[in-house]
Amino acid sequence: MENYLFVYGTLMDDIQSKIATFLKANSELLGQAQMQGYLYDLGSYPGAVFDQHAADVVHGHLYQLENLTQVLSVLDTYEGISSSFPKDKNEYLRTLCPVTHRGIIYQAWVYVFQQSTQQLVQITSGDYLAFLKDQGNASHQAFIDSV
């Protein structure tokens, strides 16, 4: 089973939160990476949609996970993935996607947004950290501070 994880939002290395600290303690940060697709503002956090044909990319970080099953179980709970709901009702789906890091393509686990994006604002830079810095969005910071 693949033990790489691509994160593009509140789990990124630069985010100071309990859940990001948990991820850092149970993985090795390989560095910056990109995934083809689109990034959206969901109000308090982002959601990425993978699209292998997209000209746009989502910027994030690639981790190599230790204790894969345990870490993914904790992150699944954090991302709201639950067996008590039908898969199509969850905001996110954890799936393997091709991710590029230093010119090499990795198959990495990604929490992709699986709901309609019709009414959402696209983060056109594909970079959540830059979006946070530029927007200074209080709801995003409040969410990060709460997790």
Short mmCIF file of C-alpha atoms in Angstrom, two decimals:
data_model
loop_
_atom_site.label_atom_id
_atom_site.label_comp_id
_atom_site.label_asym_id
_atom_site.label_seq_id
_atom_site.Cartn_x
_atom_site.Cartn_y
_atom_site.Cartn_z
CA MET A 1 0.00 0.00 0.00
CA GLU A 2 1.28 3.46 -0.88
CA ASN A 3 2.60 5.40 2.10
CA TYR A 4 2.73 8.88 0.58
CA LEU A 5 0.30 11.65 1.45
CA PHE A 6 -0.19 14.89 -0.46
CA VAL A 7 -1.70 17.74 1.58
CA TYR A 8 -2.74 21.12 0.23
CA GLY A 9 -4.54 22.85 3.10
CA THR A 10 -4.74 22.75 6.88
CA LEU A 11 -2.33 19.82 7.13
CA MET A 12 0.55 21.60 5.39
CA ASP A 13 3.88 21.96 7.16
CA ASP A 14 3.51 25.74 7.66
CA ILE A 15 0.18 25.40 9.51
CA GLN A 16 0.38 25.45 13.30
CA SER A 17 -2.34 23.15 14.65
CA LYS A 18 -2.65 19.96 16.70
CA ILE A 19 -3.56 17.85 13.68
CA ALA A 20 -0.66 19.21 11.60
CA THR A 21 1.66 18.50 14.54
CA PHE A 22 0.30 14.92 14.68
CA LEU A 23 1.05 14.47 10.98
CA LYS A 24 4.58 15.87 11.34
CA ALA A 25 5.27 13.50 14.28
CA ASN A 26 4.18 10.48 12.24
CA SER A 27 5.75 11.19 8.88
CA GLU A 28 8.69 12.61 7.01
CA LEU A 29 8.15 15.79 5.03
CA LEU A 30 9.60 15.26 1.56
CA GLY A 31 8.83 18.81 0.45
CA GLN A 32 6.76 20.82 -1.96
CA ALA A 33 4.70 18.98 -4.56
CA GLN A 34 1.94 19.62 -7.09
CA MET A 35 -1.16 17.84 -8.28
CA GLN A 36 -3.08 18.63 -11.47
CA GLY A 37 -6.49 20.02 -10.61
CA TYR A 38 -8.31 22.90 -8.96
CA LEU A 39 -8.38 24.38 -5.46
CA TYR A 40 -11.52 25.91 -3.95
CA ASP A 41 -12.33 28.01 -0.89
CA LEU A 42 -14.90 26.09 1.18
CA GLY A 43 -15.34 28.92 3.69
CA SER A 44 -12.99 27.84 6.50
CA TYR A 45 -10.65 25.49 4.65
CA PRO A 46 -9.86 24.46 1.08
CA GLY A 47 -10.95 21.59 -1.12
CA ALA A 48 -9.02 20.25 -4.10
CA VAL A 49 -10.42 18.47 -7.12
CA PHE A 50 -8.05 16.21 -9.04
CA ASP A 51 -8.20 16.54 -12.84
CA GLN A 52 -5.43 14.86 -14.79
CA HIS A 53 -6.21 17.04 -17.84
CA ALA A 54 -6.20 20.36 -15.98
CA ALA A 55 -3.70 23.04 -16.90
CA ASP A 56 -4.01 24.29 -13.29
CA VAL A 57 -2.12 22.74 -10.39
CA VAL A 58 -2.72 22.49 -6.68
CA HIS A 59 0.37 23.24 -4.60
CA GLY A 60 1.04 21.35 -1.41
CA HIS A 61 3.42 19.18 0.55
CA LEU A 62 4.31 15.52 0.14
CA TYR A 63 4.81 13.36 3.22
CA GLN A 64 6.03 9.80 3.61
CA LEU A 65 3.90 8.26 6.35
CA GLU A 66 4.96 6.07 9.23
CA ASN A 67 2.30 3.83 10.85
CA LEU A 68 0.18 4.18 7.71
CA THR A 69 -3.02 2.59 9.01
CA GLN A 70 -3.03 4.56 12.26
CA VAL A 71 -2.22 7.90 10.61
CA LEU A 72 -4.82 7.50 7.87
CA SER A 73 -7.43 6.50 10.45
CA VAL A 74 -6.81 9.70 12.44
CA LEU A 75 -6.76 11.83 9.28
CA ASP A 76 -9.93 10.17 7.95
CA THR A 77 -11.71 11.24 11.13
CA TYR A 78 -10.30 14.76 10.82
CA GLU A 79 -11.41 14.98 7.17
CA GLY A 80 -14.90 13.77 8.04
CA ILE A 81 -14.70 10.45 6.26
CA SER A 82 -16.98 8.07 8.06
CA SER A 83 -18.38 4.64 7.32
CA SER A 84 -21.64 5.78 8.92
CA PHE A 85 -22.38 7.98 5.89
CA PRO A 86 -22.61 6.93 2.25
CA LYS A 87 -19.35 7.77 0.47
CA ASP A 88 -21.08 10.29 -1.79
CA LYS A 89 -22.27 12.28 1.27
CA ASN A 90 -18.77 12.89 2.62
CA GLU A 91 -17.06 16.15 1.62
CA TYR A 92 -13.84 14.32 0.86
CA LEU A 93 -12.76 11.03 -0.58
CA ARG A 94 -9.30 9.68 0.18
CA THR A 95 -7.88 8.38 -3.08
CA LEU A 96 -4.56 7.79 -4.80
CA CYS A 97 -3.53 10.51 -7.24
CA PRO A 98 -0.34 11.22 -9.19
CA VAL A 99 1.63 13.97 -7.49
CA THR A 100 4.85 15.55 -8.76
CA HIS A 101 7.74 16.19 -6.37
CA ARG A 102 11.14 17.28 -7.74
CA GLY A 103 10.23 16.01 -11.20
CA ILE A 104 9.24 12.54 -9.97
CA ILE A 105 5.64 11.33 -10.02
CA TYR A 106 4.44 9.63 -6.83
CA GLN A 107 1.15 7.86 -6.22
CA ALA A 108 0.01 9.60 -3.05
CA TRP A 109 -3.09 9.55 -0.91
CA VAL A 110 -5.05 12.78 -1.32
CA TYR A 111 -8.24 13.97 0.34
CA VAL A 112 -10.09 15.20 -2.74
CA PHE A 113 -13.24 17.28 -2.52
CA GLN A 114 -16.15 15.34 -4.03
CA GLN A 115 -19.10 17.72 -3.81
CA SER A 116 -20.27 20.26 -6.38
CA THR A 117 -17.93 23.21 -6.92
CA GLN A 118 -20.48 25.27 -8.86
CA GLN A 119 -21.05 27.87 -6.14
CA LEU A 120 -17.49 27.87 -4.78
CA VAL A 121 -14.73 30.44 -5.30
CA GLN A 122 -11.69 28.95 -7.00
CA ILE A 123 -8.32 29.73 -5.47
CA THR A 124 -6.74 30.35 -8.86
CA SER A 125 -3.16 30.31 -7.60
CA GLY A 126 -3.71 26.74 -6.38
CA ASP A 127 -1.73 27.77 -3.29
CA TYR A 128 -3.61 27.73 0.02
CA LEU A 129 -0.76 29.29 2.03
CA ALA A 130 -0.54 32.26 -0.35
CA PHE A 131 -4.34 32.55 -0.25
CA LEU A 132 -4.29 32.67 3.56
CA LYS A 133 -1.57 35.30 3.56
CA ASP A 134 -3.27 37.46 0.93
CA GLN A 135 -6.83 37.13 2.17
CA GLY A 136 -6.26 37.12 5.92
CA ASN A 137 -9.55 35.22 6.13
CA ALA A 138 -10.66 35.12 9.77
CA SER A 139 -12.82 32.02 9.32
CA HIS A 140 -9.85 30.09 7.94
CA GLN A 141 -7.63 31.13 10.85
CA ALA A 142 -10.35 30.37 13.40
CA PHE A 143 -10.72 26.88 11.94
CA ILE A 144 -6.96 26.27 12.00
CA ASP A 145 -6.78 27.48 15.60
CA SER A 146 -9.58 25.07 16.58
CA VAL A 147 -7.96 21.90 15.23
#
